[in-house]
């Protein structure tokens, strides 16, 4: 038996893969996302996929702590936008 515990898996994702990443992938692995800063540094977020709602990310936003949800970009009804940018927060 080895004296050190096993290391978690490492998952390397492109920004396109990260836009649809599953909750188990993030929870069970160390996750590295490869992207350019230009994907996030914009004044106008219109048309930027990282800021758009994605149904594939819905599971990440279920049962959020209200204090955490209040720090995210939200719709007018107060529900967090299910976006990759919010997922990173």
Short mmCIF file of C-alpha atoms in Angstrom, two decimals:
data_model
loop_
_atom_site.label_atom_id
_atom_site.label_comp_id
_atom_site.label_asym_id
_atom_site.label_seq_id
_atom_site.Cartn_x
_atom_site.Cartn_y
_atom_site.Cartn_z
CA UNK A 1 0.00 0.00 0.00
CA UNK A 2 1.33 3.40 -0.99
CA UNK A 3 1.67 5.91 1.90
CA UNK A 4 0.11 8.79 -0.05
CA UNK A 5 -3.59 8.98 -0.90
CA UNK A 6 -4.50 8.79 -4.59
CA UNK A 7 -4.75 12.10 -6.39
CA UNK A 8 -8.01 13.19 -8.00
CA UNK A 9 -8.37 13.01 -11.73
CA UNK A 10 -7.54 16.10 -13.75
CA UNK A 11 -9.95 17.15 -16.48
CA UNK A 12 -8.68 19.65 -19.09
CA UNK A 13 -11.45 21.38 -21.03
CA UNK A 14 -11.56 23.86 -23.88
CA UNK A 15 -13.89 26.81 -23.40
CA UNK A 16 -16.38 25.12 -25.77
CA UNK A 17 -16.37 21.96 -23.63
CA UNK A 18 -16.67 24.00 -20.43
CA UNK A 19 -19.86 25.65 -21.70
CA UNK A 20 -21.62 22.29 -21.26
CA UNK A 21 -19.60 20.74 -18.40
CA UNK A 22 -21.56 18.44 -16.09
CA UNK A 23 -21.74 18.83 -12.34
CA UNK A 24 -20.14 15.40 -11.67
CA UNK A 25 -17.16 16.34 -13.86
CA UNK A 26 -16.50 19.47 -11.83
CA UNK A 27 -17.25 17.83 -8.46
CA UNK A 28 -15.13 14.74 -9.04
CA UNK A 29 -12.08 16.16 -10.78
CA UNK A 30 -9.61 18.98 -10.66
CA UNK A 31 -10.78 20.92 -13.71
CA UNK A 32 -8.59 23.13 -15.89
CA UNK A 33 -10.27 25.34 -18.49
CA UNK A 34 -8.15 26.56 -21.39
CA UNK A 35 -9.34 29.86 -22.80
CA UNK A 36 -8.21 33.32 -23.77
CA UNK A 37 -8.91 36.31 -21.53
CA UNK A 38 -10.81 37.88 -24.42
CA UNK A 39 -13.63 35.38 -23.85
CA UNK A 40 -14.36 37.17 -20.55
CA UNK A 41 -12.99 40.71 -20.79
CA UNK A 42 -15.67 42.65 -22.58
CA UNK A 43 -17.79 45.69 -21.85
CA UNK A 44 -20.70 44.37 -23.88
CA UNK A 45 -21.48 40.73 -23.02
CA UNK A 46 -24.03 40.42 -25.85
CA UNK A 47 -23.12 37.50 -28.09
CA UNK A 48 -20.48 36.08 -25.73
CA UNK A 49 -21.28 32.42 -25.06
CA UNK A 50 -19.75 32.45 -21.56
CA UNK A 51 -22.41 34.96 -20.45
CA UNK A 52 -25.39 33.30 -22.19
CA UNK A 53 -27.90 31.02 -20.49
CA UNK A 54 -27.13 27.34 -21.04
CA UNK A 55 -29.58 24.59 -20.15
CA UNK A 56 -26.65 22.17 -20.00
CA UNK A 57 -25.44 24.01 -16.87
CA UNK A 58 -28.84 23.94 -15.11
CA UNK A 59 -27.81 21.28 -12.59
CA UNK A 60 -25.04 23.52 -11.23
CA UNK A 61 -27.61 26.11 -10.15
CA UNK A 62 -30.08 23.91 -8.25
CA UNK A 63 -30.35 24.41 -4.48
CA UNK A 64 -28.00 27.40 -4.37
CA UNK A 65 -27.43 29.13 -1.07
CA UNK A 66 -29.35 32.46 -1.26
CA UNK A 67 -26.23 34.39 -0.22
CA UNK A 68 -24.31 32.90 -3.14
CA UNK A 69 -27.19 33.38 -5.59
CA UNK A 70 -27.37 37.08 -4.69
CA UNK A 71 -23.80 37.54 -6.00
CA UNK A 72 -24.58 36.13 -9.45
CA UNK A 73 -25.99 37.79 -12.56
CA UNK A 74 -29.75 37.24 -12.29
CA UNK A 75 -32.89 37.57 -14.36
CA UNK A 76 -35.53 40.15 -13.37
CA UNK A 77 -37.29 37.45 -11.31
CA UNK A 78 -34.16 36.99 -9.16
CA UNK A 79 -33.20 33.58 -10.56
CA UNK A 80 -29.51 33.26 -11.48
CA UNK A 81 -28.62 33.15 -15.16
CA UNK A 82 -27.39 29.61 -15.84
CA UNK A 83 -24.23 30.79 -17.58
CA UNK A 84 -20.63 29.68 -17.53
CA UNK A 85 -19.59 33.10 -16.21
CA UNK A 86 -21.89 32.58 -13.20
CA UNK A 87 -20.60 29.04 -12.75
CA UNK A 88 -17.06 30.40 -12.34
CA UNK A 89 -18.19 32.72 -9.55
#
